[in-house]
Amino acid sequence: MDEQDSQRHMSVTQWDMQSPASSWRAFLALVRRDLRLATAQGAGGLQVVVFFAVVVTLIPFGLGPDLPLLQAIAPGLLWVALILASLLTFDRLFQADFEDGSLDGLVCGPLSLEGIVLAKACAHWLTNAAPLIAATPVLALLLNMDMGVLGFLILTFLVGTPGLTLIGALGAGLSVGVRRAGILIALLVMPLYVPVLIFAIGAIEQARRTLDAGGGLDLLEPNALFLTAASLVAGLVGVIAAAAGLRLHISG
Amino acid sequence: MTGQGDFELVGQGLACARGGRLVLDGVSFAARAGAPLVITGPNGVGKSTLLRVIAGFLDLAGGRLLFKAPSVQEEAPPAAKHIHYVGHLDGVKSALCVRDHLIFWARYMGAEPCSVDAALDAFGLTRLAALPGAVLSAGQKRRVALARLLLQERPLWLLDEPAVSLDKAARAILRRVITNHCANGGVVLVTSHESLEIPNAVDLTLSPPPQRPAT
């Protein structure tokens, strides 16, 4: 009898086992699945990169071949083009899993909804934001951009885009039950992008001034720190709000 | 799964409101290990809602839900880790092949990788393992969705119309899988419009609640 009882206890602790390791494995499994789905379902990431490139190449046609002018506006231009391109990518972030019932199964797993949002946002960053950042040096050449400034621009992309992705997840999570949510997400999300954009451009301008003056880059200058903070806050708010939005729709 | 014998799910006066209207009102049941609870009733009476309430997706507007597990003193609502929920949507990705689909769920739930082959075999999916979800028929997708049940032992199964679009052979498999789970002490709640002919099944027939506004 005692032996049977201890057996029972073991079988129950097996279900009660929810170690950080199992959450981490579930997180990685979800990221891997989303990466596979993204690569299997055609060139979604590539299309976004092409859109990004087209927006950037259209600008010289609109402004004329004024190289100093292009050089001056290049960082802001690339940032705005990156934001526009990334806005196109969020409408399917949770929609597919929500519509086909996968989300119900995911919720019964070891990850919280916040963890699910974070995992899907990671995969989304790798398949959408990372290709955009990789394409930036080529486009910077078209805009006659200074190499030192380009390096710093890419640094601001790397710091800022995780925040942008999670803010986009917020828009996607809140509008997951809505058909053709693309424009709604853009309207929800764009105002929240403003702090990241302002501090990123501020940091790049500061870097350009110090580079022009012959100084070295200061990564701890206030604009860069504010950009990091804005990205972190955006990310935190994005995860919590996206999970809340999904919870609302699952119970709807 | 020895020693699961004491699992029991009890609902007392459950109520749930959707869209300002009470869909469930005063639903009581006791689902014991070994006796699957078959929930029947006309369309829109709240069968799916009841399962989603138990799964924790929907909030209770009233009543109590208690899950008794062996060697656990306190009675609490069932936790996500106790539950296999298979809704009326299959969740089969068109770009993933059947095996990869199950491998993902096994990894995600922290199950043993070898459970995938056993689950494929049990639902007669071994021959289809390399096919992408896009080319599967409705019944085959259903079987893929149900195969998830066998990846990891979880005491409480919530199945929403599991037999829809299954052929005779697949229904027999489903019946066997449910019977096995019950024999091992698991609790099964299943909604169905047609008789699944599960041995020892207990019927719970829902009827529309009297119309009164939700509080």
Tab-separated table of C-alpha atoms in Angstrom, chain A residues 13-226:
chain	number	residue	atom	x	y	z
A	13	THR	CA	4.928	15.186	-9.208
A	14	GLN	CA	5.681	14.355	-12.820
A	15	TRP	CA	2.719	16.481	-13.857
A	16	ASP	CA	3.531	19.095	-11.305
A	17	MET	CA	7.035	19.408	-12.677
A	18	GLN	CA	7.303	22.847	-14.212
A	19	SER	CA	10.933	23.760	-13.960
A	20	PRO	CA	12.498	26.785	-15.630
A	21	ALA	CA	14.225	24.265	-17.914
A	22	SER	CA	10.911	22.976	-19.274
A	23	SER	CA	9.729	26.541	-19.923
A	24	TRP	CA	12.994	27.273	-21.710
A	25	ARG	CA	12.676	24.138	-23.856
A	26	ALA	CA	9.100	25.083	-24.739
A	27	PHE	CA	10.277	28.608	-25.597
A	28	LEU	CA	12.966	27.281	-27.935
A	29	ALA	CA	10.547	24.780	-29.498
A	30	LEU	CA	8.104	27.586	-30.282
A	31	VAL	CA	10.824	29.848	-31.728
A	32	ARG	CA	12.076	26.982	-33.909
A	33	ARG	CA	8.588	26.151	-35.155
A	34	ASP	CA	7.877	29.777	-36.067
A	35	LEU	CA	11.210	30.078	-37.866
A	36	ARG	CA	10.381	26.944	-39.865
A	37	LEU	CA	6.899	28.176	-40.675
A	38	ALA	CA	8.309	31.540	-41.772
A	39	THR	CA	10.881	29.952	-44.065
A	40	ALA	CA	8.477	27.298	-45.357
A	41	GLN	CA	5.697	29.711	-46.154
A	42	GLY	CA	7.651	31.540	-48.794
A	43	ALA	CA	9.710	34.666	-48.845
A	44	GLY	CA	7.825	36.765	-46.286
A	45	GLY	CA	11.025	38.276	-44.895
A	46	LEU	CA	12.390	38.865	-48.374
A	47	GLN	CA	9.273	40.751	-49.463
A	48	VAL	CA	9.657	43.102	-46.522
A	49	VAL	CA	13.282	43.725	-47.426
A	50	VAL	CA	12.278	44.524	-51.010
A	51	PHE	CA	9.629	46.949	-49.736
A	52	PHE	CA	12.253	48.595	-47.515
A	53	ALA	CA	14.628	48.911	-50.481
A	54	VAL	CA	11.943	50.326	-52.760
A	55	VAL	CA	10.949	53.007	-50.233
A	56	VAL	CA	14.571	54.033	-49.765
A	57	THR	CA	15.340	54.120	-53.492
A	58	LEU	CA	12.222	56.174	-54.242
A	59	ILE	CA	13.422	59.042	-52.059
A	60	PRO	CA	16.355	60.141	-54.282
A	61	PHE	CA	13.900	60.256	-57.195
A	62	GLY	CA	11.651	62.519	-55.172
A	63	LEU	CA	14.388	64.811	-53.869
A	64	GLY	CA	16.735	64.917	-56.826
A	65	PRO	CA	20.410	63.954	-56.872
A	66	ASP	CA	21.514	66.294	-54.112
A	67	LEU	CA	24.206	64.194	-52.407
A	68	PRO	CA	24.827	66.426	-49.336
A	69	LEU	CA	21.073	66.595	-48.736
A	70	LEU	CA	20.697	62.801	-49.030
A	71	GLN	CA	23.627	62.300	-46.702
A	72	ALA	CA	22.075	64.625	-44.159
A	73	ILE	CA	18.682	62.946	-44.131
A	74	ALA	CA	19.858	59.359	-44.639
A	75	PRO	CA	19.627	58.132	-40.991
A	76	GLY	CA	16.118	59.484	-40.468
A	77	LEU	CA	15.062	58.197	-43.845
A	78	LEU	CA	16.336	54.688	-43.158
A	79	TRP	CA	14.688	54.660	-39.724
A	80	VAL	CA	11.312	55.739	-41.117
A	81	ALA	CA	11.559	53.262	-43.996
A	82	LEU	CA	12.403	50.479	-41.521
A	83	ILE	CA	9.377	51.402	-39.412
A	84	LEU	CA	7.089	51.417	-42.449
A	85	ALA	CA	8.422	48.063	-43.624
A	86	SER	CA	8.093	46.493	-40.187
A	87	LEU	CA	4.480	47.711	-39.883
A	88	LEU	CA	3.569	45.426	-42.776
A	89	THR	CA	4.660	42.334	-40.895
A	90	PHE	CA	2.588	42.197	-37.727
A	91	ASP	CA	-0.919	41.305	-38.869
A	92	ARG	CA	-0.267	37.523	-39.030
A	93	LEU	CA	1.891	37.362	-35.890
A	94	PHE	CA	-0.784	35.757	-33.686
A	95	GLN	CA	-3.634	35.509	-36.190
A	96	ALA	CA	-2.663	32.130	-37.660
A	97	ASP	CA	-2.282	30.423	-34.283
A	98	PHE	CA	-5.480	32.056	-33.051
A	99	GLU	CA	-7.580	31.042	-36.048
A	100	ASP	CA	-6.430	27.440	-36.357
A	101	GLY	CA	-6.760	26.702	-32.642
A	102	SER	CA	-3.029	26.255	-31.973
A	103	LEU	CA	-3.129	29.022	-29.392
A	104	ASP	CA	-5.457	26.964	-27.167
A	105	GLY	CA	-2.894	24.167	-27.178
A	106	LEU	CA	-0.016	26.568	-26.551
A	107	VAL	CA	-1.791	28.000	-23.520
A	108	CYS	CA	-2.068	24.480	-22.031
A	109	GLY	CA	1.720	24.142	-22.215
A	110	PRO	CA	4.424	25.214	-19.784
A	111	LEU	CA	4.691	28.781	-21.110
A	112	SER	CA	2.618	31.681	-19.858
A	113	LEU	CA	0.982	33.882	-22.478
A	114	GLU	CA	3.768	36.396	-21.872
A	115	GLY	CA	6.296	33.666	-22.686
A	116	ILE	CA	4.364	32.725	-25.824
A	117	VAL	CA	4.348	36.389	-26.931
A	118	LEU	CA	8.074	36.686	-26.286
A	119	ALA	CA	8.901	33.485	-28.191
A	120	LYS	CA	6.805	34.461	-31.188
A	121	ALA	CA	8.268	37.981	-31.128
A	122	CYS	CA	11.798	36.506	-31.098
A	123	ALA	CA	11.072	34.414	-34.183
A	124	HIS	CA	9.417	37.437	-35.788
A	125	TRP	CA	12.473	39.613	-35.100
A	126	LEU	CA	14.800	37.005	-36.603
A	127	THR	CA	12.737	36.600	-39.767
A	128	ASN	CA	11.724	40.241	-40.334
A	129	ALA	CA	13.824	42.795	-38.471
A	130	ALA	CA	17.145	40.995	-38.859
A	131	PRO	CA	16.950	40.845	-42.701
A	132	LEU	CA	16.041	44.562	-42.757
A	133	ILE	CA	19.092	45.396	-40.657
A	134	ALA	CA	21.255	43.189	-42.864
A	135	ALA	CA	20.068	45.055	-45.963
A	136	THR	CA	20.778	48.490	-44.467
A	137	PRO	CA	24.493	48.827	-45.475
A	138	VAL	CA	23.628	48.373	-49.158
A	139	LEU	CA	20.886	50.980	-48.995
A	140	ALA	CA	23.144	53.331	-47.060
A	141	LEU	CA	25.516	53.330	-50.046
A	142	LEU	CA	22.677	54.584	-52.245
A	143	LEU	CA	22.195	57.479	-49.848
A	144	ASN	CA	25.900	58.377	-49.753
A	145	MET	CA	26.035	57.701	-46.046
A	146	ASP	CA	29.180	58.141	-43.986
A	147	MET	CA	30.551	54.757	-42.846
A	148	GLY	CA	31.028	55.780	-39.217
A	149	VAL	CA	27.464	57.076	-39.026
A	150	LEU	CA	26.246	53.902	-40.738
A	151	GLY	CA	27.872	51.781	-38.043
A	152	PHE	CA	26.131	53.785	-35.362
A	153	LEU	CA	22.815	53.640	-37.254
A	154	ILE	CA	23.000	49.855	-37.301
A	155	LEU	CA	23.741	49.912	-33.591
A	156	THR	CA	20.579	51.981	-32.997
A	157	PHE	CA	18.639	49.492	-35.156
A	158	LEU	CA	19.909	46.596	-33.069
A	159	VAL	CA	18.926	48.348	-29.843
A	160	GLY	CA	15.627	49.779	-31.090
A	161	THR	CA	14.082	47.006	-33.198
A	162	PRO	CA	13.402	44.541	-30.336
A	163	GLY	CA	11.286	47.281	-28.738
A	164	LEU	CA	9.557	47.969	-32.049
A	165	THR	CA	8.822	44.262	-32.548
A	166	LEU	CA	7.245	43.925	-29.109
A	167	ILE	CA	5.188	47.091	-29.641
A	168	GLY	CA	4.052	45.532	-32.910
A	169	ALA	CA	3.180	42.386	-30.968
A	170	LEU	CA	1.024	44.607	-28.749
A	171	GLY	CA	-0.900	45.802	-31.796
A	172	ALA	CA	-1.159	42.248	-33.145
A	173	GLY	CA	-2.293	40.853	-29.797
A	174	LEU	CA	-4.973	43.481	-29.275
A	175	SER	CA	-6.379	43.084	-32.792
A	176	VAL	CA	-6.036	39.314	-33.142
A	177	GLY	CA	-9.737	38.681	-33.704
A	178	VAL	CA	-10.054	41.431	-36.310
A	179	ARG	CA	-10.095	40.724	-40.041
A	180	ARG	CA	-7.670	42.798	-42.109
A	181	ALA	CA	-6.085	44.220	-39.007
A	182	GLY	CA	-3.048	45.643	-40.837
A	183	ILE	CA	-4.074	49.306	-40.854
A	184	LEU	CA	-5.547	49.080	-37.360
A	185	ILE	CA	-2.241	47.725	-36.078
A	186	ALA	CA	-0.339	50.529	-37.847
A	187	LEU	CA	-2.581	53.159	-36.252
A	188	LEU	CA	-2.252	51.554	-32.819
A	189	VAL	CA	1.468	51.101	-33.019
A	190	MET	CA	2.915	54.145	-34.787
A	191	PRO	CA	2.396	56.641	-31.951
A	192	LEU	CA	4.165	54.223	-29.617
A	193	TYR	CA	7.158	54.095	-31.969
A	194	VAL	CA	7.775	57.827	-31.583
A	195	PRO	CA	10.004	57.747	-28.450
A	196	VAL	CA	12.276	55.083	-29.921
A	197	LEU	CA	12.551	57.034	-33.195
A	198	ILE	CA	13.278	60.362	-31.484
A	199	PHE	CA	16.047	59.015	-29.283
A	200	ALA	CA	17.548	56.931	-32.092
A	201	ILE	CA	17.815	59.971	-34.373
A	202	GLY	CA	19.099	62.073	-31.476
A	203	ALA	CA	21.788	59.520	-30.752
A	204	ILE	CA	22.835	59.322	-34.410
A	205	GLU	CA	23.039	63.133	-34.697
A	206	GLN	CA	25.184	63.262	-31.579
A	207	ALA	CA	27.445	60.539	-32.969
A	208	ARG	CA	27.755	62.374	-36.276
A	209	ARG	CA	28.796	65.565	-34.496
A	210	THR	CA	31.463	63.807	-32.433
A	211	LEU	CA	32.712	61.940	-35.509
A	212	ASP	CA	32.929	65.223	-37.455
A	213	ALA	CA	34.853	66.763	-34.564
A	214	GLY	CA	37.290	63.848	-34.728
A	215	GLY	CA	36.177	62.313	-31.440
A	216	GLY	CA	35.437	58.674	-30.687
A	217	LEU	CA	31.950	57.233	-30.255
A	218	ASP	CA	30.422	57.571	-26.827
A	219	LEU	CA	27.935	54.747	-26.328
A	220	LEU	CA	26.871	56.087	-22.939
A	221	GLU	CA	25.762	59.496	-24.145
A	222	PRO	CA	22.252	60.453	-22.972
A	223	ASN	CA	20.371	59.902	-26.255
A	224	ALA	CA	21.788	56.416	-26.653
A	225	LEU	CA	20.863	55.578	-23.068
A	226	PHE	CA	17.362	56.976	-23.543
